[in-house]
Each structure stands twice: as structure tokens, then as C-alpha cells.
PDB file of C-alpha atoms in Angstrom:
ATOM      1  CA  LEU P   1       0.000   0.000   0.000  1.00 63.00           C
ATOM      2  CA  LEU P   2       2.839   2.372   0.886  1.00 69.00           C
ATOM      3  CA  LEU P   3       4.555   1.653  -2.421  1.00 70.00           C
ATOM      4  CA  LEU P   4       1.299   2.286  -4.296  1.00 69.00           C
ATOM      5  CA  LEU P   5       0.873   5.659  -2.559  1.00 67.00           C
ATOM      6  CA  ALA P   6       4.476   6.561  -3.344  1.00 67.00           C
ATOM      7  CA  LEU P   7       3.911   5.757  -7.023  1.00 64.00           C
ATOM      8  CA  LEU P   8       0.676   7.748  -7.005  1.00 67.00           C
ATOM      9  CA  PHE P   9       2.049  10.911  -5.436  1.00 70.00           C
ATOM     10  CA  TRP P  10       5.728  10.933  -6.455  1.00 74.00           C
ATOM     11  CA  SER P  11       5.843   9.660 -10.021  1.00 79.00           C
ATOM     12  CA  PRO P  12       4.987  11.538 -13.236  1.00 82.00           C
ATOM     13  CA  PRO P  13       2.049   9.219 -14.093  1.00 81.00           C
ATOM     14  CA  GLY P  14       0.789   9.440 -10.503  1.00 81.00           C
ATOM     15  CA  LEU P  15       0.978  13.235 -10.469  1.00 84.00           C
ATOM     16  CA  ALA P  16      -0.821  13.318 -13.844  1.00 87.00           C
ATOM     17  CA  LEU P  17      -3.617  11.264 -12.254  1.00 83.00           C
ATOM     18  CA  VAL P  18      -3.756  13.594  -9.244  1.00 86.00           C
ATOM     19  CA  GLY P  19      -3.993  16.558 -11.649  1.00 89.00           C
ATOM     20  CA  ARG P  20      -6.890  14.906 -13.499  1.00 90.00           C
ATOM     21  CA  LEU P  21      -8.693  14.261 -10.193  1.00 90.00           C
ATOM     22  CA  VAL P  22      -8.737  17.975  -9.294  1.00 92.00           C
ATOM     23  CA  ARG P  23     -11.612  18.746 -11.713  1.00 93.00           C
ATOM     24  CA  PRO P  24     -14.105  16.206 -10.326  1.00 94.00           C
ATOM     25  CA  LEU P  25     -13.031  16.854  -6.727  1.00 92.00           C
ATOM     26  CA  SER P  26     -13.571  20.616  -7.200  1.00 91.00           C
ATOM     27  CA  GLY P  27     -17.012  20.174  -8.704  1.00 91.00           C
ATOM     28  CA  GLY P  28     -15.643  21.099 -12.119  1.00 92.00           C
ATOM     29  CA  THR P  29     -14.422  24.546 -11.072  1.00 94.00           C
ATOM     30  CA  VAL P  30     -10.665  23.878 -11.237  1.00 96.00           C
ATOM     31  CA  ALA P  31      -8.735  22.002 -13.927  1.00 96.00           C
ATOM     32  CA  VAL P  32      -4.999  21.277 -13.638  1.00 96.00           C
ATOM     33  CA  GLU P  33      -2.766  20.184 -16.518  1.00 95.00           C
ATOM     34  CA  GLY P  34       0.892  19.161 -16.423  1.00 94.00           C
ATOM     35  CA  LEU P  35       1.180  18.626 -12.676  1.00 93.00           C
ATOM     36  CA  SER P  36       4.722  17.855 -11.522  1.00 92.00           C
ATOM     37  CA  GLY P  37       6.967  18.417  -8.522  1.00 91.00           C
ATOM     38  CA  PHE P  38       7.094  16.880  -5.071  1.00 87.00           C
ATOM     39  CA  PHE P  39       3.576  16.213  -3.779  1.00 84.00           C
ATOM     40  CA  PRO P  40       2.072  17.891  -1.824  1.00 87.00           C
ATOM     41  CA  ASN P  41       4.418  20.720  -0.825  1.00 91.00           C
ATOM     42  CA  ARG P  42       6.327  21.716  -3.976  1.00 94.00           C
ATOM     43  CA  LEU P  43       4.136  21.605  -7.048  1.00 94.00           C
ATOM     44  CA  HIS P  44       4.261  22.915 -10.590  1.00 96.00           C
ATOM     45  CA  ALA P  45       1.454  22.967 -13.161  1.00 96.00           C
ATOM     46  CA  THR P  46       1.676  24.003 -16.788  1.00 97.00           C
ATOM     47  CA  THR P  47      -1.938  25.247 -16.723  1.00 97.00           C
ATOM     48  CA  VAL P  48      -4.618  25.855 -14.105  1.00 97.00           C
ATOM     49  CA  ILE P  49      -8.070  26.930 -15.306  1.00 97.00           C
ATOM     50  CA  VAL P  50     -10.753  28.204 -12.933  1.00 96.00           C
ATOM     51  CA  SER P  51     -14.382  28.159 -14.094  1.00 95.00           C
ATOM     52  CA  ASP P  52     -17.766  29.043 -12.734  1.00 93.00           C
ATOM     53  CA  ALA P  53     -21.249  28.011 -13.886  1.00 89.00           C
ATOM     54  CA  LYS P  54     -20.848  30.143 -17.022  1.00 91.00           C
ATOM     55  CA  SER P  55     -17.358  29.268 -18.351  1.00 94.00           C
ATOM     56  CA  PRO P  56     -13.646  29.621 -17.551  1.00 96.00           C
ATOM     57  CA  TRP P  57     -12.818  33.050 -16.121  1.00 96.00           C
ATOM     58  CA  LEU P  58      -9.171  32.626 -15.044  1.00 97.00           C
ATOM     59  CA  LYS P  59      -6.142  30.837 -16.513  1.00 98.00           C
ATOM     60  CA  ILE P  60      -2.745  30.513 -14.830  1.00 98.00           C
ATOM     61  CA  GLU P  61       0.248  29.320 -16.852  1.00 98.00           C
ATOM     62  CA  ASN P  62       3.451  27.738 -15.532  1.00 98.00           C
ATOM     63  CA  VAL P  63       2.635  28.124 -11.878  1.00 98.00           C
ATOM     64  CA  SER P  64       4.913  26.839  -9.115  1.00 98.00           C
ATOM     65  CA  LEU P  65       3.835  26.558  -5.496  1.00 96.00           C
ATOM     66  CA  ASP P  66       6.047  25.933  -2.467  1.00 97.00           C
ATOM     67  CA  TRP P  67       3.730  25.681   0.527  1.00 94.00           C
ATOM     68  CA  SER P  68       2.883  23.702   3.661  1.00 93.00           C
ATOM     69  CA  ALA P  69       0.037  21.264   3.062  1.00 89.00           C
ATOM     70  CA  LEU P  70       0.175  20.292   6.747  1.00 89.00           C
ATOM     71  CA  ALA P  71      -0.524  23.872   7.856  1.00 90.00           C
ATOM     72  CA  ALA P  72      -3.634  23.922   5.615  1.00 86.00           C
ATOM     73  CA  ARG P  73      -5.159  21.215   7.795  1.00 86.00           C
ATOM     74  CA  ARG P  74      -5.023  23.763  10.638  1.00 89.00           C
ATOM     75  CA  LYS P  75      -6.804  26.481   8.580  1.00 89.00           C
ATOM     76  CA  HIS P  76      -3.522  28.224   7.838  1.00 92.00           C
ATOM     77  CA  ILE P  77      -2.439  28.629   4.234  1.00 92.00           C
ATOM     78  CA  ARG P  78       1.335  29.064   4.513  1.00 94.00           C
ATOM     79  CA  VAL P  79       3.066  29.701   1.190  1.00 95.00           C
ATOM     80  CA  ALA P  80       6.820  30.207   1.004  1.00 96.00           C
ATOM     81  CA  ASP P  81       6.805  31.050  -2.700  1.00 97.00           C
ATOM     82  CA  VAL P  82       4.322  31.095  -5.555  1.00 97.00           C
ATOM     83  CA  THR P  83       5.275  32.147  -9.079  1.00 98.00           C
ATOM     84  CA  ALA P  84       3.466  32.179 -12.405  1.00 98.00           C
ATOM     85  CA  ALA P  85       4.618  33.015 -15.891  1.00 98.00           C
ATOM     86  CA  ARG P  86       1.195  34.352 -16.876  1.00 98.00           C
ATOM     87  CA  ILE P  87      -2.277  34.912 -15.459  1.00 98.00           C
ATOM     88  CA  VAL P  88      -5.182  35.682 -17.776  1.00 98.00           C
ATOM     89  CA  LEU P  89      -8.366  37.146 -16.300  1.00 97.00           C
ATOM     90  CA  PHE P  90     -10.990  36.750 -19.032  1.00 97.00           C
ATOM     91  CA  ARG P  91     -13.945  38.212 -17.133  1.00 96.00           C
ATOM     92  CA  ARG P  92     -15.317  38.647 -13.653  1.00 94.00           C
ATOM     93  CA  PRO P  93     -16.507  35.408 -12.082  1.00 92.00           C
ATOM     94  CA  VAL P  94     -20.200  34.815 -11.536  1.00 90.00           C
ATOM     95  CA  PRO P  95     -20.787  35.370  -7.797  1.00 84.00           C
ATOM     96  CA  ALA P  96     -21.127  32.105  -5.914  1.00 76.00           C
ATOM     97  CA  GLU P  97     -23.417  31.552  -2.977  1.00 74.00           C
ATOM     98  CA  ALA P  98     -21.711  32.194   0.347  1.00 66.00           C
ATOM     99  CA  SER P  99     -20.376  28.997   1.880  1.00 65.00           C
ATOM    100  CA  GLY P 100     -20.643  30.233   5.448  1.00 65.00           C
ATOM    101  CA  GLY P 101     -17.171  28.890   6.290  1.00 70.00           C
ATOM    102  CA  THR P 102     -14.349  30.779   7.876  1.00 78.00           C
ATOM    103  CA  ILE P 103     -11.483  32.193   5.852  1.00 82.00           C
ATOM    104  CA  PRO P 104      -8.174  30.653   6.904  1.00 88.00           C
ATOM    105  CA  ARG P 105      -5.141  32.617   7.942  1.00 92.00           C
ATOM    106  CA  ILE P 106      -3.043  33.257   4.818  1.00 93.00           C
ATOM    107  CA  ASP P 107       0.702  33.908   4.779  1.00 95.00           C
ATOM    108  CA  VAL P 108       2.402  34.290   1.401  1.00 96.00           C
ATOM    109  CA  SER P 109       6.065  35.095   1.951  1.00 96.00           C
ATOM    110  CA  ARG P 110       6.728  35.746  -1.731  1.00 97.00           C
ATOM    111  CA  PHE P 111       4.665  35.856  -4.910  1.00 97.00           C
ATOM    112  CA  SER P 112       5.684  36.830  -8.414  1.00 98.00           C
ATOM    113  CA  VAL P 113       3.747  36.948 -11.685  1.00 98.00           C
ATOM    114  CA  ALA P 114       5.677  37.839 -14.829  1.00 97.00           C
ATOM    115  CA  ARG P 115       2.574  38.787 -16.833  1.00 97.00           C
ATOM    116  CA  ILE P 116      -1.046  39.414 -15.871  1.00 97.00           C
ATOM    117  CA  ASP P 117      -3.440  39.990 -18.783  1.00 98.00           C
ATOM    118  CA  ILE P 118      -6.757  41.514 -17.746  1.00 97.00           C
ATOM    119  CA  ALA P 119      -9.370  41.471 -20.523  1.00 97.00           C
ATOM    120  CA  ALA P 120     -11.586  44.449 -21.349  1.00 96.00           C
ATOM    121  CA  PRO P 121     -14.772  42.937 -19.809  1.00 93.00           C
ATOM    122  CA  VAL P 122     -13.115  43.044 -16.372  1.00 95.00           C
ATOM    123  CA  ILE P 123     -12.236  46.751 -16.100  1.00 93.00           C
ATOM    124  CA  GLY P 124     -13.434  48.345 -19.337  1.00 94.00           C
ATOM    125  CA  HIS P 125     -10.149  48.093 -21.261  1.00 94.00           C
ATOM    126  CA  ALA P 126      -7.463  45.447 -21.619  1.00 95.00           C
ATOM    127  CA  VAL P 127      -4.269  45.827 -19.628  1.00 95.00           C
ATOM    128  CA  SER P 128      -1.086  43.809 -19.081  1.00 96.00           C
ATOM    129  CA  LEU P 129       0.784  43.961 -15.781  1.00 96.00           C
ATOM    130  CA  ASN P 130       3.398  42.192 -13.716  1.00 96.00           C
ATOM    131  CA  ALA P 131       3.402  41.906  -9.942  1.00 96.00           C
ATOM    132  CA  HIS P 132       5.418  40.667  -6.986  1.00 97.00           C
ATOM    133  CA  GLY P 133       5.246  40.929  -3.232  1.00 96.00           C
ATOM    134  CA  ALA P 134       3.962  39.314  -0.036  1.00 96.00           C
ATOM    135  CA  LEU P 135       0.665  39.003   1.824  1.00 93.00           C
ATOM    136  CA  HIS P 136      -0.258  38.167   5.404  1.00 93.00           C
ATOM    137  CA  TYR P 137      -3.964  37.904   6.221  1.00 90.00           C
ATOM    138  CA  VAL P 138      -5.600  37.008   9.520  1.00 89.00           C
ATOM    139  CA  SER P 139      -8.885  38.917   9.119  1.00 83.00           C
ATOM    140  CA  LEU P 140     -10.208  41.996   7.338  1.00 79.00           C
ATOM    141  CA  HIS P 141      -8.873  43.977  10.290  1.00 82.00           C
ATOM    142  CA  GLN P 142      -5.483  42.249  10.450  1.00 87.00           C
ATOM    143  CA  VAL P 143      -3.832  42.420   7.032  1.00 88.00           C
ATOM    144  CA  ARG P 144      -0.321  43.179   5.888  1.00 90.00           C
ATOM    145  CA  ALA P 145       0.371  43.455   2.167  1.00 90.00           C
ATOM    146  CA  ASP P 146       3.554  44.539   0.467  1.00 93.00           C
ATOM    147  CA  PHE P 147       3.442  44.399  -3.315  1.00 92.00           C
ATOM    148  CA  ALA P 148       4.474  46.146  -6.511  1.00 94.00           C
ATOM    149  CA  VAL P 149       2.533  46.181  -9.775  1.00 94.00           C
ATOM    150  CA  SER P 150       3.848  47.536 -13.072  1.00 95.00           C
ATOM    151  CA  ARG P 151       1.990  48.089 -16.310  1.00 94.00           C
ATOM    152  CA  LEU P 152       3.775  46.474 -19.224  1.00 93.00           C
ATOM    153  CA  GLY P 153       4.563  48.704 -22.179  1.00 87.00           C
ATOM    154  CA  ASN P 154       4.939  51.945 -20.236  1.00 87.00           C
ATOM    155  CA  GLY P 155       6.414  53.266 -17.010  1.00 81.00           C
ATOM    156  CA  ASP P 156       3.280  53.068 -14.841  1.00 88.00           C
ATOM    157  CA  ALA P 157       4.020  51.390 -11.529  1.00 89.00           C
ATOM    158  CA  TYR P 158       2.256  51.062  -8.203  1.00 89.00           C
ATOM    159  CA  ARG P 159       3.786  50.051  -4.875  1.00 88.00           C
ATOM    160  CA  SER P 160       1.770  49.380  -1.758  1.00 84.00           C
ATOM    161  CA  GLU P 161       2.717  48.527   1.761  1.00 79.00           C
ATOM    162  CA  GLU P 162      -0.469  48.333   3.744  1.00 74.00           C
ATOM    163  CA  ARG P 163      -0.869  47.327   7.332  1.00 71.00           C
ATOM    164  CA  ARG P 164      -4.249  47.100   8.989  1.00 68.00           C
ATOM    165  CA  VAL P 165      -4.410  46.095  12.605  1.00 63.00           C
ATOM    166  CA  GLY P 166      -7.553  46.741  14.572  1.00 60.00           C
ATOM    167  CA  LYS P 167     -10.885  45.408  15.669  1.00 53.00           C
TER     168      LYS P 167
END
């Protein structure tokens, strides 16, 4: 049994199977292609597509995630590093019904996206950006974000270091 689990989670065919299982396990909202890496903490996917009841609204290309799966069991999403070559936001997602669950604590030590393409239906005109930074979220009143966003093709840039601590 242990050997079978090792083959499932730590071999290319096993990781391909795990990637194919994401769609049915997510109710069809997330599809993962080209899953590789060391399961479950250091993963890479060639493509991740997020859909709602209408159609796909988000695509992430060449994404790598270095995180703690064990911390997620304790409602703490702890990410050391997440990078993506490209994110495409086709449109705004159709609002989902509230789940009523609690939002976990989120700590992202480092994120970097080389290219973010936002389509015209999202903000009225198409734009391409890149971004990098960090995020630490406990609640809406306890947030720390440090990030930089640049518009590709011109010199527009935005840097934010926000800290919210309060009730």
C-alpha cells in the first residue's frame, strides 16, 4: 500500500492522475494540466483553469507553489513562494453563494507573476501587468500586504505597503 501511494504521489504518471482528479473533486471549477513536482508541498502545473457556472474566467500558466500542506489542515495557508509566468483574467466570475465557512489565515512570503493579462470585460479596457510581493492575512482587520505592480509597455508602476491592525 505504501509503495502504491508513493507511485501515485511521487511519479509523473501518478501526479498526472492527481492533476486529473482535481476537476471532479472541485465540482468542475478547477482544472490542472501538467502537474509535476514533489507532492504535496512543492508543485508545478503548466496550466490551471478556474471556471464558474458560465465558463472559464481565469487561466494561470506555468505556476509553481512551495507551501505547507500540513498547515492547511489547521486552517492556515502558509506559502513560502508562488510564481506564475502568466495569469489571464478573461472576465469577472459569476458570484457564488456564500459557503458560510471561515477564511483561513493566509501567509504568502513571496509571490511573483511575470505577466497578468486583464481582458476588457473586467475593467473596461485590456491591460497587461506584472506583480510581486507578499501578503499576510488574519482577518479583514489584520492584514499586511507589500506588493508592486507595473503596467507592461509603459512606465506606470504602483507600490503598496499596507498594514491594517484593529478590531
